[in-house]
Short mmCIF file of C-alpha atoms (C1' of nucleotides) in Angstrom, two decimals:
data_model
loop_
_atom_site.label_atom_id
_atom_site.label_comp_id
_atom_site.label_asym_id
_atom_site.label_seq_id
_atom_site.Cartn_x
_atom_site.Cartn_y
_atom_site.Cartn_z
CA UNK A 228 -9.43 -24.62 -20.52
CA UNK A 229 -8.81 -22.95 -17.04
CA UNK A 230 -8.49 -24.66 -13.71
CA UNK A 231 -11.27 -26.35 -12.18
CA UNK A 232 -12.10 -24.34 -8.69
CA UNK A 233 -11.04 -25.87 -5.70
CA UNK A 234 -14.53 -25.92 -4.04
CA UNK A 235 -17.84 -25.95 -5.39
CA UNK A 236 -18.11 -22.28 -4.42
CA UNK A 237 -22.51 -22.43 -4.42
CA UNK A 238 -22.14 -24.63 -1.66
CA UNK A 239 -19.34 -22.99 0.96
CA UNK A 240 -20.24 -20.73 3.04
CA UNK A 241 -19.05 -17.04 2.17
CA UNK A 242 -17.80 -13.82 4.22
CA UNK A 243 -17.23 -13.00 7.98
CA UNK A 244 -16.24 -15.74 10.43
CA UNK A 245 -18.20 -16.16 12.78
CA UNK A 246 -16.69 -17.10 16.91
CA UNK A 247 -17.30 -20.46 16.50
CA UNK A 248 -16.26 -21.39 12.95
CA UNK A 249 -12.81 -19.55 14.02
CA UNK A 250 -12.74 -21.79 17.20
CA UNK A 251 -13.30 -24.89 14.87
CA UNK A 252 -10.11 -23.77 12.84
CA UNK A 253 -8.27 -23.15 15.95
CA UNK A 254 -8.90 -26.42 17.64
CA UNK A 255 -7.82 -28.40 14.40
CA UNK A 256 -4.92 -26.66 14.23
CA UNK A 257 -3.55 -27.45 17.72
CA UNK A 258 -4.47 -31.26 17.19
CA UNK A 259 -3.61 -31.96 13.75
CA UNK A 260 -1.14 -28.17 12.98
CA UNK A 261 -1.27 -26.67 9.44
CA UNK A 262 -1.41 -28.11 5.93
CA UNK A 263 -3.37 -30.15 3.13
CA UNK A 264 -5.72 -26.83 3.87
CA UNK A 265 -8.48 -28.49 1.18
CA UNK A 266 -9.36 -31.45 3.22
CA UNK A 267 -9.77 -28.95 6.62
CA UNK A 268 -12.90 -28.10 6.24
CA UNK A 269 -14.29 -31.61 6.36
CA UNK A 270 -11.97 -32.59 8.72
CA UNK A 271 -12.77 -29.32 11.07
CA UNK A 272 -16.65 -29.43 10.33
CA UNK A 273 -17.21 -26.19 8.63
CA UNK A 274 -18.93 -25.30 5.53
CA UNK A 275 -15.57 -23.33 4.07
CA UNK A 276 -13.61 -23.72 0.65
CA UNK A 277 -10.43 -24.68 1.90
CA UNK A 278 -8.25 -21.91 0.42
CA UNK A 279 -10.57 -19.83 2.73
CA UNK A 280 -9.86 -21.37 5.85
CA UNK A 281 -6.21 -20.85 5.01
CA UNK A 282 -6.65 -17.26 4.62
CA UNK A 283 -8.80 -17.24 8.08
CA UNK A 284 -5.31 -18.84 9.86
CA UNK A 285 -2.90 -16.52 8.12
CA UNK A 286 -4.23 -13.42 7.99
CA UNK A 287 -6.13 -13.96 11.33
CA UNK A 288 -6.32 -16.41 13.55
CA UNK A 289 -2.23 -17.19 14.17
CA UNK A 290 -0.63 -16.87 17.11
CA UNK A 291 2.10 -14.99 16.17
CA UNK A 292 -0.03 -12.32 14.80
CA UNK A 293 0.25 -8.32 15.64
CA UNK A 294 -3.19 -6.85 15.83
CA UNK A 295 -2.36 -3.46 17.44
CA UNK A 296 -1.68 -0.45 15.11
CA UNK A 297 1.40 -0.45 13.00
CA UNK A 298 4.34 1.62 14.92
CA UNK A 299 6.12 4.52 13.22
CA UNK A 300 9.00 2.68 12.78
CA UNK A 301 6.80 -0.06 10.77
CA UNK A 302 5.71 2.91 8.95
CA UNK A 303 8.93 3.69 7.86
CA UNK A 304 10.13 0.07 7.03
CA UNK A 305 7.23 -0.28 4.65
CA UNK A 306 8.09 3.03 3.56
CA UNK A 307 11.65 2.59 2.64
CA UNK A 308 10.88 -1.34 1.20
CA UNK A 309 8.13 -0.01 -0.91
CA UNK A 310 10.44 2.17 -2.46
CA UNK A 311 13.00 -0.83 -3.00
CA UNK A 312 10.86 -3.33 -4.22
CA UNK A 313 7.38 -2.40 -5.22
CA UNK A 314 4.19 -3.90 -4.33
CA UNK A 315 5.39 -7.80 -2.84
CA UNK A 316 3.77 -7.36 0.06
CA UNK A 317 4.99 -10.53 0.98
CA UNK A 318 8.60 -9.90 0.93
CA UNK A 319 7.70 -6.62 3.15
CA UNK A 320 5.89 -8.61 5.48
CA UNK A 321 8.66 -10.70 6.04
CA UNK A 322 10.62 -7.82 7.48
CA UNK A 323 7.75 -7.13 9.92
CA UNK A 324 7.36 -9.73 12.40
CA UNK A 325 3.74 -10.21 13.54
CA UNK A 326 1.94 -8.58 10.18
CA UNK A 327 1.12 -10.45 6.94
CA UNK A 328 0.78 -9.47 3.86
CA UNK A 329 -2.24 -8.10 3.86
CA UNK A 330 -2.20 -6.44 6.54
CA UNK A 331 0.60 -4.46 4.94
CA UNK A 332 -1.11 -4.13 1.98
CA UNK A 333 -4.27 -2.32 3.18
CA UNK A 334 -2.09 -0.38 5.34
CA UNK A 335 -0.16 0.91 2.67
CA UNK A 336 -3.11 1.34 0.31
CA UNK A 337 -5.48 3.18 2.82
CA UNK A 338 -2.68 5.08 4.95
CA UNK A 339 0.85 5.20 3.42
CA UNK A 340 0.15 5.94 0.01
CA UNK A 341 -2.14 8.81 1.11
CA UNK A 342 -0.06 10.08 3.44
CA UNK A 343 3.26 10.44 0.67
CA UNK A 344 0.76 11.42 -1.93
CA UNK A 345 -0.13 14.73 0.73
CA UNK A 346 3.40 15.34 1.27
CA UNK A 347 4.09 15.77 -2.59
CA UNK A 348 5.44 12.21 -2.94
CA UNK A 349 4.62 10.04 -5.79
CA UNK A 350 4.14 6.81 -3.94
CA UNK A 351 4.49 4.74 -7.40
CA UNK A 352 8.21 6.32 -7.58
CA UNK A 353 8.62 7.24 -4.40
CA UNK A 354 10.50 10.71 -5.92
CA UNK A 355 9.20 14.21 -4.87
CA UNK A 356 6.98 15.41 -7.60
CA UNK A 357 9.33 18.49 -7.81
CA UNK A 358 12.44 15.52 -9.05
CA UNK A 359 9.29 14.50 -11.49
CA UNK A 360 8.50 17.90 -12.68
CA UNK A 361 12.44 19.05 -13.16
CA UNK A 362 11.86 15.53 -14.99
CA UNK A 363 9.28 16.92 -16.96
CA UNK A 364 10.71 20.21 -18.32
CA UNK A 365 13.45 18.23 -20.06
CA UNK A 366 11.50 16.25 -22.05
CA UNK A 367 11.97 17.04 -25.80
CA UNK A 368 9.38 19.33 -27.00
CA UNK A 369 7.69 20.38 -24.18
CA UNK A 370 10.49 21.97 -22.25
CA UNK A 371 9.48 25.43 -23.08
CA UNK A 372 8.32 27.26 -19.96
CA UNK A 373 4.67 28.05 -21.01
CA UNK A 374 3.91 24.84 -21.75
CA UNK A 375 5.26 23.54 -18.75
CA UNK A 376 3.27 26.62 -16.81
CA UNK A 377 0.10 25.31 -18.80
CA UNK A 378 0.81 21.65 -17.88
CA UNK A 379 0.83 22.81 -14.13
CA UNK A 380 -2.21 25.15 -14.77
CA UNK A 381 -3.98 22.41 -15.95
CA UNK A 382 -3.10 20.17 -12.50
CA UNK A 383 -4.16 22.48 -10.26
CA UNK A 384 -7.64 23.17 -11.55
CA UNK A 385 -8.33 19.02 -10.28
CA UNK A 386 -9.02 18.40 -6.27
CA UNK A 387 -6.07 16.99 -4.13
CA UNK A 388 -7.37 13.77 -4.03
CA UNK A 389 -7.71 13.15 -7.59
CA UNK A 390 -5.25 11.13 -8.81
CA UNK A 391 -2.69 12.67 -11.02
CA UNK A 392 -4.47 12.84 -14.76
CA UNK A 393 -2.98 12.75 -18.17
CA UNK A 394 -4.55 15.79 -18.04
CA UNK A 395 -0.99 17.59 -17.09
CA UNK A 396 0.40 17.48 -20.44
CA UNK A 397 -3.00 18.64 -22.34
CA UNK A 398 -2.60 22.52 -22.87
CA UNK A 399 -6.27 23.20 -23.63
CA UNK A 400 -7.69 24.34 -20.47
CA UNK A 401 -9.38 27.65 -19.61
CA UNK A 402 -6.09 30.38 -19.04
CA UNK A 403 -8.20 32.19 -16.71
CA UNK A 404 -6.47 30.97 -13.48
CA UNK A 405 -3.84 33.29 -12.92
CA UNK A 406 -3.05 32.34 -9.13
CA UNK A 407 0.42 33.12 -7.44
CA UNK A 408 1.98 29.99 -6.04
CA UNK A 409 1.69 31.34 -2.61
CA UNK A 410 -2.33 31.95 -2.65
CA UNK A 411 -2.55 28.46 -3.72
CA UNK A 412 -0.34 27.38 -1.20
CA UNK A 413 -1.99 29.37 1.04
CA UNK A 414 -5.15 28.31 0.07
CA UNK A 415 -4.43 24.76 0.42
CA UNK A 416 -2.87 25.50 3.97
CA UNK A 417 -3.41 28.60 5.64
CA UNK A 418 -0.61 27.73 8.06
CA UNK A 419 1.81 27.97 5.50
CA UNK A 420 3.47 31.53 5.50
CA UNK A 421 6.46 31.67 3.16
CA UNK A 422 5.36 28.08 1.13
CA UNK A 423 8.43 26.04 -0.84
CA UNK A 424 8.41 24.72 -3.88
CA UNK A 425 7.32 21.43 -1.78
CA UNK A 426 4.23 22.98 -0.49
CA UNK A 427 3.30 23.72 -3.61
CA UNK A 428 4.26 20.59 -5.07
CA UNK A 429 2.38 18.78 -2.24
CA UNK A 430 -0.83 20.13 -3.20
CA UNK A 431 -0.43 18.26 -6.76
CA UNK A 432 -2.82 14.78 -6.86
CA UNK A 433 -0.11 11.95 -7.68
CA UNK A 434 0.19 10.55 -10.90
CA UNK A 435 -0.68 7.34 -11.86
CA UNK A 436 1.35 5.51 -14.29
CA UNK A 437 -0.87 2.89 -15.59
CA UNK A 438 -4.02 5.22 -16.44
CA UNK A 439 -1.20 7.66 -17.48
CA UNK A 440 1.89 6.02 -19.22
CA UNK A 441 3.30 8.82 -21.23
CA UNK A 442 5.21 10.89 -18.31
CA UNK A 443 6.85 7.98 -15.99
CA UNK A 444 7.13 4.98 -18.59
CA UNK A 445 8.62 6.32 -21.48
CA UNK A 446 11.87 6.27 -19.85
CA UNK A 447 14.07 7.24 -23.05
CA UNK A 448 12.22 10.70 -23.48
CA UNK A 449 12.83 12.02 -20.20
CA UNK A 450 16.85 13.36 -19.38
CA UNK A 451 17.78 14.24 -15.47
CA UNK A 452 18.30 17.73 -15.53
CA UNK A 453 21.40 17.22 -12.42
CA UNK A 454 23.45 14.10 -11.25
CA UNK A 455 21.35 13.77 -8.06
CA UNK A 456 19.65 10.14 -6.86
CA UNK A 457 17.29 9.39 -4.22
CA UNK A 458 19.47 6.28 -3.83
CA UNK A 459 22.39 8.05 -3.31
CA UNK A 460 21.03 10.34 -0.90
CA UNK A 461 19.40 7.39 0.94
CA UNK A 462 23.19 6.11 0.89
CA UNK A 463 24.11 8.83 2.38
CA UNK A 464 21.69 9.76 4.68
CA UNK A 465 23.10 9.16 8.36
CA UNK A 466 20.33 7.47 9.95
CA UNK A 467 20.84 4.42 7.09
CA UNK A 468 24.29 4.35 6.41
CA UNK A 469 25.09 3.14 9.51
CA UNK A 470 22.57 0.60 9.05
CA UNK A 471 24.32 -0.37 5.72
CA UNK A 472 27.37 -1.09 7.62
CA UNK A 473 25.29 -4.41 8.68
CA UNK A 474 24.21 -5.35 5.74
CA UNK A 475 25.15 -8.53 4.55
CA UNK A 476 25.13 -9.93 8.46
CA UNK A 477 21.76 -9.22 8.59
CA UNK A 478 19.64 -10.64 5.50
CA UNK A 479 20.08 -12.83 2.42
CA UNK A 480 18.61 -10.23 -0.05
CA UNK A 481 20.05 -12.41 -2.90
CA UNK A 482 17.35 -15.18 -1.52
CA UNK A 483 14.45 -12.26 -1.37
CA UNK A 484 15.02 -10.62 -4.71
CA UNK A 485 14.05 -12.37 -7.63
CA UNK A 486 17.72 -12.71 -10.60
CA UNK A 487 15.00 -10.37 -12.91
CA UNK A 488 15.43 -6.79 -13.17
CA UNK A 489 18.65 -6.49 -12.58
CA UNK A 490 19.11 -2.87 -11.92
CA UNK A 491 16.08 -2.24 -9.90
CA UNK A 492 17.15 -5.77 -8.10
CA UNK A 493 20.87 -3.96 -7.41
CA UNK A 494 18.77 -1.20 -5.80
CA UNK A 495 17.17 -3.05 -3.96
CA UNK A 496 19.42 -4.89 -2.76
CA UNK A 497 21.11 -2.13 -1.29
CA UNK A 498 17.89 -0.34 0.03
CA UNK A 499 16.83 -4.06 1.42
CA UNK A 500 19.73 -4.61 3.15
CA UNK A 501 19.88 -1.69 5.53
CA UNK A 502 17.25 -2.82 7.13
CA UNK A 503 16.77 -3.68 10.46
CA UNK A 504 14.07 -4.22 12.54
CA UNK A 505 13.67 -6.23 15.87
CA UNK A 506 10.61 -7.96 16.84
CA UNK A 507 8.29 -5.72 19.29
CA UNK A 508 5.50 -8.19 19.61
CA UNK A 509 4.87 -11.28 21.56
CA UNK A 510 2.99 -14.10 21.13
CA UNK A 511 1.92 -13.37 25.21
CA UNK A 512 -0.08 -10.50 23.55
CA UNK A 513 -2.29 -12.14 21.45
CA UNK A 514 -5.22 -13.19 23.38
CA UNK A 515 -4.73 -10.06 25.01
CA UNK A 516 -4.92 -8.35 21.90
CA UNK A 517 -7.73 -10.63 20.96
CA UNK A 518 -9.93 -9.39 23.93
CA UNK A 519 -9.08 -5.76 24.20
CA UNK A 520 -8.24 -4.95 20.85
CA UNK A 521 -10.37 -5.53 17.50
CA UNK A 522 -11.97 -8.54 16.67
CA UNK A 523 -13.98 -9.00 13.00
CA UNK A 524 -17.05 -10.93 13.88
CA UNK A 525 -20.59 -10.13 12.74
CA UNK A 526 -20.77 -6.44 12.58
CA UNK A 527 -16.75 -5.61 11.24
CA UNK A 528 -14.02 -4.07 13.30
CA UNK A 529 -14.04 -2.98 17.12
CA UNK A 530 -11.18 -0.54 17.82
CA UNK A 531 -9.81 -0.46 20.98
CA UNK A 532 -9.32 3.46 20.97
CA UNK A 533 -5.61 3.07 19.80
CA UNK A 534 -6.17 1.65 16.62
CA UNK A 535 -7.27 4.32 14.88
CA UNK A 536 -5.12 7.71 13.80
CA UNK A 537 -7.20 9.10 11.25
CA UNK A 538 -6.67 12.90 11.77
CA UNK A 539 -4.32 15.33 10.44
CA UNK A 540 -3.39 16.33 13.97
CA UNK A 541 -2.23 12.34 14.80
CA UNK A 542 -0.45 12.81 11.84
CA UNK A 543 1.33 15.71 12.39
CA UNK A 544 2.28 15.23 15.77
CA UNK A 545 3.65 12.05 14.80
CA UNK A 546 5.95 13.63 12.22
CA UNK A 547 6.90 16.46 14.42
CA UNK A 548 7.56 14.00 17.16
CA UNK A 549 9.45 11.30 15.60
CA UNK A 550 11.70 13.90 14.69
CA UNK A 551 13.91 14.48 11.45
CA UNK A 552 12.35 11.37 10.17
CA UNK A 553 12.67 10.07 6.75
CA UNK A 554 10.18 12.05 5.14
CA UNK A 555 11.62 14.37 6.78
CA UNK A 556 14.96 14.36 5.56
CA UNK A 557 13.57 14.03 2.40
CA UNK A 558 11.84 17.12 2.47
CA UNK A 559 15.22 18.82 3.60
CA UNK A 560 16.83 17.39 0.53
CA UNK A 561 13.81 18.25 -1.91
CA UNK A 562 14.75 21.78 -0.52
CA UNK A 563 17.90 22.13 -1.53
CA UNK A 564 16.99 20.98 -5.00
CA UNK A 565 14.71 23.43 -5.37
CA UNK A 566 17.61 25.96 -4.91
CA UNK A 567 18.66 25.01 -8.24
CA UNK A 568 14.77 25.71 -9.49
CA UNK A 569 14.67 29.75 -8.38
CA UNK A 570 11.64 30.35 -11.02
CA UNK A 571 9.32 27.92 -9.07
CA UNK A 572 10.49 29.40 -5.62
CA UNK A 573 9.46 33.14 -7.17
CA UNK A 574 5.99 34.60 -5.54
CA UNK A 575 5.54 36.49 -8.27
CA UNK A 576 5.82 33.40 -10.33
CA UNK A 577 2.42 33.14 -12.50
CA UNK A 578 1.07 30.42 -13.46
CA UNK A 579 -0.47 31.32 -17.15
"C1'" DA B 79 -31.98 13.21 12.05
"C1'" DA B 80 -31.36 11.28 7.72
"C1'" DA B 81 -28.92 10.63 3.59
"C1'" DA B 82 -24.77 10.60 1.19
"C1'" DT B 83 -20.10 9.81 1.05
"C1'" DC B 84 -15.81 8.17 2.72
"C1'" DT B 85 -12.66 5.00 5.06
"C1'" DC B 86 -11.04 0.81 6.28
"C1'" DC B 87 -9.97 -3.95 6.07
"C1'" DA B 88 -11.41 -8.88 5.88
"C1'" DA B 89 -12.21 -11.78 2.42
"C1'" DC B 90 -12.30 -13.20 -2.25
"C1'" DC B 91 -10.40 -14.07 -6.97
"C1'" DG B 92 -7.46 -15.84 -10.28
"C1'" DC B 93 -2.92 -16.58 -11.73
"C1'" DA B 94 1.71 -18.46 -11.01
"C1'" DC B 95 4.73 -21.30 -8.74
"C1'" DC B 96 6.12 -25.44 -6.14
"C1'" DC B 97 6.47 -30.12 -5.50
"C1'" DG B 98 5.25 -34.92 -5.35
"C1'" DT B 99 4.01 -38.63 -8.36
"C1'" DC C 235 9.30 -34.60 -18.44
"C1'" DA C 236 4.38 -33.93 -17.76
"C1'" DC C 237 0.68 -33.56 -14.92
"C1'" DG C 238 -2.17 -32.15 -11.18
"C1'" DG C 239 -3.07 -30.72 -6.47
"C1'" DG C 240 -1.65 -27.49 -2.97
"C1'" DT C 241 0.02 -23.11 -1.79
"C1'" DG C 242 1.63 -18.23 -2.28
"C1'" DC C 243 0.82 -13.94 -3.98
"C1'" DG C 244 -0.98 -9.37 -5.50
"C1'" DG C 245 -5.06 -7.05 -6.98
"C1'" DT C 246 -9.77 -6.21 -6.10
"C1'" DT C 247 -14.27 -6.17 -3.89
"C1'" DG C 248 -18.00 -5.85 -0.45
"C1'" DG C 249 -19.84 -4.10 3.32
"C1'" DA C 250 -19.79 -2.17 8.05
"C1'" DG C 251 -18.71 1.77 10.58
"C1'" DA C 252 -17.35 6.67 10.58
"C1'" DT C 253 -17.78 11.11 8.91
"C1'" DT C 254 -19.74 14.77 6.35
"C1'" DT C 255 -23.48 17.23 4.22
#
DNA sequence: AAAATCTCCAACCGCACCCGT
DNA sequence: CACGGGTGCGGTTGGAGATTT
């Protein structure tokens, strides 16, 4: 037998908040503060299962709240933590003062995660689909180079924003695409001239590893082809090993991470505790924020012109401007790896 | 101009954990 | 220790606005 709901949910009123039920929330809060959220909405006069006005407060209504856009340096932050820990939002959102989990959480799945995928980053792994193909080659019994050549075949006949299908080991599709690597990069992006393995790479949809176990979970079967780690490039990267010199002054990570998982823990551990962000925001801001920035009653969001960076141009300048950024310098390192992968790097390299 | 499609994000859902009794 | 209510959390959904066809 489950667990009884915590409201009778026919009789609560559902979706947007409207001004007033918000103000109702707010002025309970400053005369009574937070807590025993079930009894608020008889106490506050609203027609809300508890657990909603809870939600309203902490993903909304408090004080301490950021509501302008998330800064590149956010960006990053989420970025790198991501990549240490996964999907607990909440743990991420405790390195960024002023956001909660949520808001990290759409941000990451409606901006981040597209943005890496674009870039030829699997955002599940965080590695450079070129690490993931090298990856690939070695597994036992499809290392041969046409059926790798096939696999990739097979990939680029889907759209970019497909996700990555199972489809990349099937060798059953039609052999009739015989593109160069350089038309398709080209074709992709006309701007690119003399495309890298990277720009090919990026065109690839990412993979998803729960419609698509076979190539990421089934750890034993695939053998690193080189001694190379993302970690240990992150390590050594210049921009965070100075950070890691603060480490343990700055954050209990041993408090964060949960005693599971011990070797992904140790990473991110490490990864964790390099961070190091200061506060930008200020509870001054809010109402301001409140009345010239977005607010979420009736009719959905109001932008204030700065919220939203939706085009490729935002995004480029951005990356271009917040120069040798992470990405960035993970691009540079993809690079070099590739140096080791001449075949892929060929334009006369066929793909049939 | 209208319809279709996409994007974004607030809000919801259900499970797990915490903590007081 | 067991139980039950409250809370935290991550995944998912619904719908409004934006963009494309």
């Amino acid at each position: 037998m489950g667990r009884p709901p915590c409201c009778d949910k026919s009789n609560v009123k559902r979706g947007l908040w409207t001004p007033e039920e918000d103000a109702k929330i707010l002025a309970y809060v400053s005369n009574h503060g937070i807590g025993n959220w079930t009894s608020v909405p008889k106490k506050a006069g609203l027609n809300r299962c508890g657990k909603s006005c809870r939600l309203r407060w902490t993903n909304y209504l408090r004080p301490d709240l950021k509501h302008e856009r998330f800064a590149p340096e956010e960006e990053e932050l989420i970025i790198k933590l991501h990549k240490a820990i996964g999907s607990r939002w909440s743990l991420i959102a405790k390195k960024l003062p002023g956001r909660t989990d949520n808001d990290v959480k759409n941000y990451w799945n409606t901006k981040l995660r597209k943005m890496l995928q674009k870039m030829g980053i699997d955002p599940v792994t965080h590695k450079p689909f070129s690490q993931i193909f090298s990856d690939f080659g070695n597994i036992s019994g499809i290392s041969n180079t046409g059926n790798l050549n096939k696999s990739l075949n097979s990939s680029l006949m889907s759209k970019p924003d497909h996700q990555f299908s199972s489809a990349i080991l099937t060798t059953t599709e039609p052999s009739c695409f015989k593109k160069t690597m350089e038309e398709r990069v080209q074709e992709y992006n006309p701007t690119v001239t003399h495309p890298t393995s990277w720009d090919f790479l990026a065109q690839f949809p990412v993979h998803d590893t729960k419609q698509s176990p076979l190539f990421f979970n089934e750890a034993p079967l695939i053998t690193p082809t080189c001694t190379f780690t993302w970690s240990e490039f992150l390590l050594s990267d210049p921009v965070f090993s100075a950070e890691f010199q603060h480490q343990q002054e700055q954050y209990d990570f041993d408090e964060m991470l949960s005693p599971t998982n011990s070797s992904t823990m140790a990473m991110a551990h490490n990864d964790l505790s390099s961070c190091n962000i200061t506060s930008t925001g200020s509870d001054d801001d809010w109402y301001l924020n409140r009345s010239v920035g977005r607010s979420t009653y009736g009719h959905g969001t109001v932008n204030n012109g700065l919220e939203e960076n939706n085009n490729a141009a935002d995004h480029a300048a951005y990356y271009s401007s917040s120069a040798s950024s992470f990405v960035d310098r993970i691009l540079d390192k993809d690079r070099e790896l590739h140096s080791q992968f001449p075949p892929l790097l060929d334009p006369s390299f066929d793909y049939y």
